[in-house]
């Protein structure tokens, strides 16, 4: 399969892949699905923690266990499966939402839904604040990348084929989605930009990253990971925009309504990705090698070999 240049992978013409890929190519469809999954992760995380009043503590434990289950399924799969892959992305987004809330927020009334006096069982938030929480998460993410680099493994996702490389990849995804949630909540709650303003700021930065793809001195793999982190605050601000009251600048669709709508969109995109992947594996695909020649008889073979 010939490599192509995408965000996160500078291809080299003529290079062939001899191993079964486990992760998708970072195409435009990939980024659309990433934003949809992270937006759903925001609304679904808030649905469990706030609307259903399970609290940040219990919800974080439950969603982290779901992440582990989906990750085991993904790691055991033999090839790239869109449903497996995007289910893990969604589970990291949901877990990252409540992990960030538990780290950064406290039990004060400003984080509770209307009329609520408490939020679930157990500690409701450490209350580190967004700057301290982001600093901790950035440090953890840098440690993951340092271990990754020390192991001599590639950062280009389409070339990750080993169990250890994929495990490090998903560790980075979980931390980056948690970090992105902190950044998105900061933009929505504390920056003064509001939901729409925060989303527009992130979109502007992502546009700069796209422009930098044409600069040879800037590695595309670096741009990929920056974009991967930044699409999470975009999803967080978009999720808040869908769920929050109109008085606060939102659409007031609620966490349940927004999550149902986004889940339908994501499942539709996953089905499309699965169909695309199935067509790519089809024997009729132009990317597949030519079919074998028609068999010939022994007499015809000997005649062809004769001088």
XYZ file of N, CA and C in Angstrom, residues 84-285:
606
model
N -14.263 -0.610 16.636
C -13.406 -0.806 17.815
C -12.601 0.454 18.113
N -11.973 0.991 17.072
C -11.096 2.154 17.262
C -11.867 3.349 17.808
N -12.988 3.679 17.182
C -13.703 4.889 17.590
C -14.461 4.701 18.902
N -14.752 3.463 19.261
C -15.328 3.219 20.586
C -14.304 3.530 21.665
N -13.032 3.182 21.425
C -11.994 3.525 22.398
C -11.803 5.039 22.464
N -11.794 5.706 21.313
C -11.688 7.172 21.310
C -12.819 7.787 22.122
N -14.034 7.282 21.926
C -15.176 7.798 22.681
C -15.013 7.537 24.166
N -14.566 6.333 24.537
C -14.420 6.017 25.962
C -13.325 6.866 26.607
N -12.247 7.159 25.879
C -11.215 8.045 26.441
C -11.738 9.468 26.593
N -12.614 9.884 25.679
C -13.186 11.231 25.769
C -14.126 11.362 26.957
N -14.959 10.334 27.172
C -15.874 10.371 28.321
C -15.103 10.306 29.636
N -14.144 9.373 29.708
C -13.341 9.267 30.934
C -12.522 10.525 31.150
N -11.973 11.069 30.064
C -11.179 12.294 30.183
C -11.992 13.466 30.690
N -13.274 13.508 30.311
C -14.151 14.593 30.774
C -14.289 14.579 32.292
N -14.627 13.439 32.867
C -14.854 13.387 34.314
C -13.535 13.375 35.095
N -12.470 12.811 34.500
C -11.159 12.874 35.159
C -10.704 14.319 35.296
N -10.897 15.087 34.222
C -10.539 16.508 34.276
C -11.388 17.252 35.298
N -12.700 17.002 35.290
C -13.587 17.673 36.241
C -13.218 17.322 37.678
N -12.903 16.047 37.919
C -12.545 15.623 39.270
C -11.248 16.289 39.724
N -10.287 16.445 38.826
C -9.017 17.081 39.171
C -9.185 18.579 39.415
N -9.937 19.246 38.543
C -9.907 20.706 38.508
C -11.007 21.376 39.313
N -12.141 20.714 39.468
C -13.283 21.361 40.092
C -13.430 20.956 41.553
N -14.309 21.676 42.265
C -14.616 21.332 43.649
C -16.118 21.102 43.757
N -16.638 21.060 44.949
C -18.057 20.762 45.148
C -18.901 22.022 45.281
N -18.400 23.154 44.822
C -19.161 24.390 44.963
C -20.372 24.387 44.037
N -21.340 25.205 44.365
C -22.625 25.185 43.674
C -22.510 25.537 42.195
N -21.470 26.271 41.806
C -21.373 26.709 40.408
C -21.156 25.535 39.451
N -20.740 24.383 39.948
C -20.530 23.217 39.092
C -21.681 22.226 39.154
N -22.723 22.542 39.915
C -23.853 21.629 40.072
C -24.985 22.032 39.153
N -25.824 21.051 38.787
C -26.993 21.348 37.979
C -28.027 22.089 38.826
N -28.989 22.699 38.151
C -29.961 23.521 38.842
C -30.724 22.785 39.925
N -30.771 23.336 41.129
C -31.512 22.758 42.238
C -30.778 21.675 42.998
N -29.601 21.260 42.516
C -28.854 20.199 43.198
C -28.073 20.782 44.364
N -28.037 20.016 45.449
C -27.256 20.437 46.620
C -25.998 19.604 46.793
N -25.937 18.469 46.107
C -24.747 17.628 46.153
C -24.625 16.908 44.817
N -23.529 16.237 44.627
C -23.266 15.587 43.348
C -22.714 14.195 43.595
N -23.591 13.231 43.752
C -23.153 11.867 43.882
C -22.483 11.554 45.216
N -21.865 10.367 45.247
C -21.224 9.873 46.459
C -19.726 10.113 46.393
N -19.110 10.292 47.565
C -17.650 10.396 47.605
C -17.165 11.802 47.319
N -15.840 11.972 47.215
C -15.277 13.310 46.947
C -15.735 13.828 45.592
N -16.128 15.076 45.568
C -16.700 15.639 44.349
C -15.714 16.434 43.519
N -14.491 16.505 43.912
C -13.488 17.210 43.123
C -12.330 17.633 44.007
N -11.133 17.492 43.456
C -9.951 17.892 44.223
C -9.817 19.405 44.262
N -10.305 20.072 43.219
C -10.266 21.533 43.188
C -8.895 22.110 42.891
N -8.094 21.442 42.054
C -6.761 21.961 41.720
C -6.833 23.229 40.886
N -7.885 23.372 40.119
C -7.969 24.501 39.198
C -7.380 24.126 37.844
N -7.790 24.842 36.796
C -7.368 24.495 35.444
C -5.871 24.641 35.200
N -5.207 25.710 35.653
C -3.755 25.821 35.395
C -2.953 24.681 36.026
N -3.222 24.376 37.309
C -2.479 23.312 37.975
C -2.802 21.955 37.360
N -4.079 21.720 37.067
C -4.465 20.464 36.450
C -3.817 20.279 35.082
N -3.791 21.354 34.290
C -3.170 21.268 32.962
C -1.673 21.009 33.073
N -1.015 21.640 34.050
C 0.426 21.428 34.231
C 0.738 19.975 34.568
N -0.082 19.370 35.420
C 0.113 17.954 35.773
C -0.087 17.064 34.556
N -1.137 17.328 33.791
C -1.440 16.499 32.638
C -0.386 16.649 31.536
N 0.107 17.860 31.328
C 1.174 18.070 30.345
C 2.420 17.304 30.759
N 2.727 17.318 32.048
C 3.900 16.579 32.539
C 3.745 15.079 32.294
N 2.548 14.547 32.569
C 2.304 13.117 32.342
C 2.421 12.785 30.852
N 1.872 13.662 30.009
C 1.926 13.424 28.571
C 3.367 13.437 28.063
N 4.187 14.344 28.581
C 5.592 14.391 28.182
C 6.337 13.134 28.621
N 5.985 12.606 29.790
C 6.609 11.358 30.255
C 6.249 10.207 29.315
N 4.975 10.142 28.891
C 4.550 9.102 27.960
C 5.340 9.193 26.661
N 5.484 10.405 26.136
C 6.234 10.588 24.892
C 7.718 10.272 25.076
N 8.255 10.585 26.253
C 9.668 10.285 26.515
C 9.902 8.775 26.529
N 9.003 8.038 27.189
C 9.105 6.576 27.197
C 8.948 6.035 25.778
N 8.019 6.609 25.045
C 7.768 6.216 23.662
C 9.038 6.390 22.816
N 9.655 7.556 22.920
C 10.859 7.842 22.134
C 12.033 6.972 22.575
N 12.160 6.760 23.885
C 13.262 5.932 24.389
C 13.165 4.504 23.870
N 11.948 4.051 23.585
C 11.766 2.707 23.059
C 12.055 2.591 21.577
N 12.371 3.728 20.931
C 12.708 3.702 19.511
C 11.537 3.430 18.599
N 10.307 3.672 19.066
C 9.119 3.387 18.265
C 8.638 4.642 17.551
N 7.969 4.442 16.426
C 7.513 5.552 15.614
C 6.339 6.281 16.264
N 6.255 7.600 16.010
C 5.114 8.397 16.451
C 4.042 8.490 15.361
N 4.318 7.976 14.178
C 3.372 8.058 13.079
C 2.332 6.947 13.230
N 1.079 7.325 13.380
C 0.076 6.370 13.830
C -0.152 5.243 12.829
N -0.022 5.503 11.541
C -0.296 4.440 10.585
C 0.797 3.375 10.580
N 1.944 3.690 11.202
C 3.053 2.743 11.256
C 3.171 2.045 12.612
N 2.226 2.325 13.526
C 2.247 1.674 14.840
C 1.605 0.299 14.703
N 2.398 -0.752 14.907
C 1.884 -2.112 14.711
C 2.202 -3.034 15.879
N 3.024 -2.607 16.827
C 3.377 -3.465 17.956
C 2.426 -3.227 19.125
N 2.305 -4.223 19.995
C 1.446 -4.099 21.175
C 1.921 -2.952 22.069
N 3.246 -2.863 22.292
C 3.772 -1.816 23.168
C 3.536 -0.440 22.562
N 3.755 -0.316 21.264
C 3.536 0.969 20.614
C 2.086 1.397 20.691
N 1.162 0.459 20.487
C -0.249 0.800 20.549
C -0.677 1.124 21.975
N -0.111 0.432 22.958
C -0.436 0.730 24.352
C 0.011 2.145 24.718
N 1.200 2.539 24.271
C 1.677 3.902 24.518
C 0.810 4.920 23.780
N 0.396 4.579 22.572
C -0.480 5.460 21.799
C -1.765 5.742 22.566
N -2.395 4.684 23.095
C -3.663 4.879 23.798
C -3.465 5.577 25.145
N -2.312 5.370 25.766
C -2.019 6.122 26.992
C -1.946 7.607 26.694
N -1.271 7.942 25.586
C -1.175 9.348 25.182
C -2.542 9.915 24.826
N -3.403 9.089 24.195
C -4.742 9.549 23.835
C -5.558 9.868 25.080
N -5.518 8.990 26.085
C -6.290 9.216 27.304
C -5.838 10.495 27.997
N -4.524 10.680 28.130
C -4.018 11.883 28.804
C -4.317 13.125 27.979
N -4.147 13.046 26.659
C -4.382 14.218 25.817
C -5.851 14.618 25.809
N -6.761 13.629 25.846
C -8.184 13.966 25.912
C -8.555 14.584 27.258
N -7.919 14.126 28.330
C -8.148 14.739 29.644
C -7.604 16.168 29.664
N -6.398 16.353 29.100
C -5.812 17.691 29.015
C -6.675 18.601 28.157
N -7.157 18.079 27.025
C -8.002 18.889 26.154
C -9.292 19.307 26.823
N -9.842 18.438 27.675
C -11.044 18.800 28.424
C -10.767 19.978 29.353
N -9.630 19.929 30.041
C -9.265 21.035 30.936
C -9.149 22.338 30.162
N -8.503 22.269 28.986
C -8.341 23.467 28.169
C -9.693 23.981 27.690
N -10.580 23.072 27.263
C -11.892 23.488 26.794
C -12.739 24.095 27.895
N -12.714 23.487 29.084
C -13.486 24.034 30.199
C -12.942 25.391 30.635
N -11.619 25.543 30.567
C -11.037 26.848 30.895
C -11.524 27.908 29.917
N -11.510 27.578 28.622
C -11.956 28.544 27.619
C -13.426 28.886 27.805
N -14.251 27.877 28.146
C -15.690 28.102 28.294
C -16.051 28.808 29.594
N -15.386 28.419 30.705
C -15.805 28.882 32.028
C -15.033 30.097 32.536
N -13.730 30.145 32.248
C -12.872 31.112 32.940
C -12.209 32.152 32.051
N -12.179 31.931 30.751
C -11.427 32.841 29.883
C -12.212 34.088 29.506
N -13.538 34.027 29.649
C -14.373 35.142 29.223
C -14.756 35.088 27.753
N -14.259 34.090 27.008
C -14.575 33.977 25.591
C -15.944 33.353 25.354
N -16.414 32.582 26.323
C -17.677 31.885 26.138
C -17.501 30.655 25.267
N -18.620 29.931 25.038
C -18.543 28.677 24.286
C -18.188 28.924 22.821
N -18.886 29.844 22.185
C -18.627 30.106 20.775
C -17.250 30.733 20.580
N -16.887 31.669 21.464
C -15.581 32.318 21.339
C -14.439 31.341 21.538
N -14.587 30.429 22.513
C -13.559 29.423 22.740
C -13.412 28.491 21.549
N -14.557 28.077 20.968
C -14.512 27.195 19.804
C -13.856 27.881 18.616
N -14.171 29.165 18.409
C -13.566 29.899 17.293
C -12.061 30.060 17.483
N -11.622 30.252 18.710
C -10.187 30.359 18.975
C -9.471 29.062 18.614
N -10.022 27.940 19.036
C -9.406 26.643 18.733
C -9.408 26.390 17.228
N -10.505 26.725 16.555
C -10.577 26.546 15.103
C -9.502 27.375 14.409
N -9.268 28.587 14.910
C -8.221 29.432 14.337
C -6.841 28.815 14.483
N -6.564 28.244 15.665
C -5.260 27.608 15.881
C -5.117 26.378 14.991
N -6.189 25.611 14.832
C -6.152 24.440 13.957
C -5.907 24.852 12.509
N -6.459 25.987 12.096
C -6.213 26.483 10.735
C -4.735 26.817 10.534
N -4.099 27.356 11.569
C -2.657 27.638 11.494
C -1.874 26.333 11.339
N -2.275 25.298 12.064
C -1.600 24.002 11.955
C -1.721 23.432 10.548
N -2.893 23.594 9.945
C -3.076 23.122 8.569
C -2.144 23.865 7.623
N -2.002 25.176 7.835
C -1.096 25.964 6.991
C 0.354 25.519 7.167
N 0.712 25.122 8.371
C 2.090 24.697 8.642
C 2.415 23.347 8.021
N 1.407 22.619 7.558
C 1.678 21.340 6.916
C 2.561 21.498 5.683
N 2.502 22.669 5.063
C 3.307 22.911 3.872
C 4.708 23.406 4.165
N 5.061 23.532 5.441
C 6.397 24.006 5.822
C 7.276 22.785 6.095
N 8.276 22.514 5.263
C 9.083 21.296 5.435
C 9.789 21.204 6.781
N 10.128 22.351 7.369
C 10.882 22.334 8.621
C 10.041 21.883 9.816
N 8.725 21.868 9.665
C 7.834 21.489 10.769
C 7.371 20.051 10.547
N 7.744 19.128 11.417
C 7.334 17.725 11.237
C 5.822 17.578 11.334
N 5.244 16.866 10.384
C 3.803 16.647 10.418
C 3.366 15.815 11.610
N 4.251 14.946 12.104
C 3.888 14.145 13.268
C 3.689 15.036 14.495
N 4.469 16.118 14.595
C 4.283 17.087 15.685
C 2.955 17.815 15.524
N 2.644 18.202 14.286
C 1.382 18.884 14.031
C 0.199 17.976 14.363
N 0.349 16.684 14.062
C -0.727 15.741 14.362
C -1.049 15.737 15.846
N -0.037 15.614 16.692
C -0.302 15.486 18.124
C -0.809 16.802 18.716
N -0.334 17.936 18.206
C -0.889 19.216 18.668
C -2.366 19.306 18.283
N -2.669 18.935 17.041
C -4.058 18.970 16.582
C -4.920 17.988 17.366
N -4.362 16.825 17.695
C -5.128 15.824 18.430
C -5.529 16.351 19.799
N -4.610 17.060 20.456
C -4.934 17.650 21.747
C -5.964 18.761 21.593
N -5.807 19.602 20.557
C -6.662 20.775 20.409
C -8.078 20.439 19.955
N -8.261 19.303 19.264
C -9.627 18.951 18.894
C -10.471 18.592 20.110
N -9.809 18.242 21.221
C -10.568 17.937 22.439
C -11.189 19.180 23.047
N -10.454 20.302 23.234
C -11.145 21.503 23.724
C -12.193 22.020 22.749
N -11.992 21.763 21.448
C -13.036 22.137 20.493
C -14.303 21.330 20.775
N -14.126 20.020 21.023
C -15.276 19.197 21.371
C -15.895 19.591 22.699
N -15.042 19.987 23.664
C -15.557 20.385 24.982
C -16.398 21.656 24.888
N -15.895 22.647 24.158
C -16.647 23.901 24.017
C -17.908 23.678 23.183
N -17.827 22.842 22.159
C -19.008 22.543 21.355
C -20.048 21.794 22.192
N -19.582 20.847 23.033
C -20.501 20.123 23.895
C -21.202 21.043 24.881
N -20.449 21.960 25.477
C -21.061 22.925 26.389
C -22.050 23.831 25.657
N -21.711 24.184 24.412
C -22.596 25.031 23.614
C -23.932 24.334 23.366
N -23.900 23.023 23.137
C -25.135 22.269 22.911
C -25.972 22.148 24.182
N -25.309 21.954 25.334
C -26.027 21.558 26.545
C -26.408 22.712 27.472
N -25.631 23.762 27.485
C -25.863 24.820 28.482
C -27.087 25.666 28.148
N -27.666 26.344 29.167
C -28.858 27.166 28.946
C -28.595 28.322 27.986
N -29.674 28.788 27.371
C -29.562 29.911 26.436
C -29.020 31.146 27.147
N -29.400 31.330 28.426
C -28.941 32.481 29.196
C -27.424 32.504 29.341
N -26.790 31.318 29.264
C -25.335 31.235 29.375
C -24.648 31.121 28.015
N -25.434 31.314 26.946
C -24.846 31.279 25.615
C -24.920 29.932 24.932
N -25.698 28.988 25.493
C -25.804 27.663 24.892
C -27.111 27.470 24.142
N -27.311 26.256 23.622
C -28.531 25.932 22.891
C -29.570 25.263 23.772
N -29.191 24.867 24.996
C -30.094 24.269 25.976
C -30.731 22.979 25.450
N -29.956 22.151 24.752
C -30.447 20.854 24.296
C -30.376 19.811 25.397
N -29.638 20.117 26.466
C -29.494 19.170 27.561
C -28.462 18.098 27.247
N -27.957 17.465 28.281
C -26.928 16.447 28.074
C -27.497 15.198 27.407
N -28.730 14.820 27.751
C -29.327 13.621 27.170
C -29.640 13.829 25.693
N -30.296 14.934 25.363
C -30.642 15.208 23.974
C -29.414 15.389 23.096
N -28.426 16.124 23.604
C -27.202 16.342 22.836
C -26.453 15.036 22.627
N -26.382 14.202 23.665
C -25.661 12.939 23.561
C -26.335 12.006 22.562
N -27.680 11.957 22.571
C -28.402 11.101 21.625
C -28.159 11.549 20.189
N -28.199 12.857 19.963
C -27.962 13.387 18.620
C -26.542 13.095 18.154
N -25.564 13.352 19.007
C -24.164 13.135 18.647
C -23.853 11.652 18.469
N -24.504 10.792 19.273
C -24.290 9.353 19.132
C -24.782 8.867 17.773
N -25.916 9.388 17.338
C -26.431 9.016 16.018
C -25.475 9.472 14.918
N -24.956 10.682 15.052
C -24.000 11.196 14.060
C -22.740 10.342 14.044
N -22.220 10.011 15.220
C -20.986 9.236 15.298
C -21.175 7.830 14.735
N -22.311 7.191 15.041
C -22.562 5.859 14.501
C -22.680 5.896 12.975
N -23.274 6.966 12.462
C -23.348 7.113 11.018
C -21.961 7.249 10.394
N -21.097 8.034 11.027
C -19.727 8.198 10.538
C -18.934 6.906 10.664
N -19.153 6.169 11.751
C -18.468 4.890 11.932
C -18.890 3.889 10.857
N -20.185 3.879 10.529
C -20.659 2.986 9.473
C -20.041 3.362 8.133
N -19.929 4.646 7.878
C -19.287 5.103 6.645
C -17.824 4.682 6.603
N -17.118 4.848 7.733
C -15.702 4.450 7.793
C -15.550 2.953 7.599
N -16.480 2.178 8.165
C -16.423 0.723 8.007
C -16.629 0.332 6.545
N -17.575 0.998 5.884
C -17.819 0.714 4.468
C -16.605 1.058 3.624
N -15.965 2.189 3.932
C -14.759 2.578 3.205
C -13.644 1.557 3.414
N -13.489 1.100 4.651
C -12.438 0.125 4.948
C -12.742 -1.207 4.253
N -14.010 -1.582 4.202
C -14.383 -2.835 3.539
C -14.093 -2.755 2.043
N -14.396 -1.595 1.437
C -14.113 -1.430 0.011
C -12.617 -1.454 -0.262
N -11.834 -0.897 0.668
C -10.383 -0.876 0.480
C -9.798 -2.284 0.501
N -10.456 -3.213 1.231
C -9.976 -4.591 1.304
C -10.528 -5.461 0.185
N -11.507 -4.936 -0.564
C -12.163 -5.723 -1.594
C -11.197 -6.101 -2.700
N -11.297 -7.317 -3.253
C -10.426 -7.712 -4.360
C -10.578 -6.825 -5.585
N -11.744 -6.131 -5.684
C -11.966 -5.270 -6.832
C -11.373 -3.897 -6.643
N -10.796 -3.627 -5.447
C -10.215 -2.318 -5.179
C -9.013 -2.086 -6.067
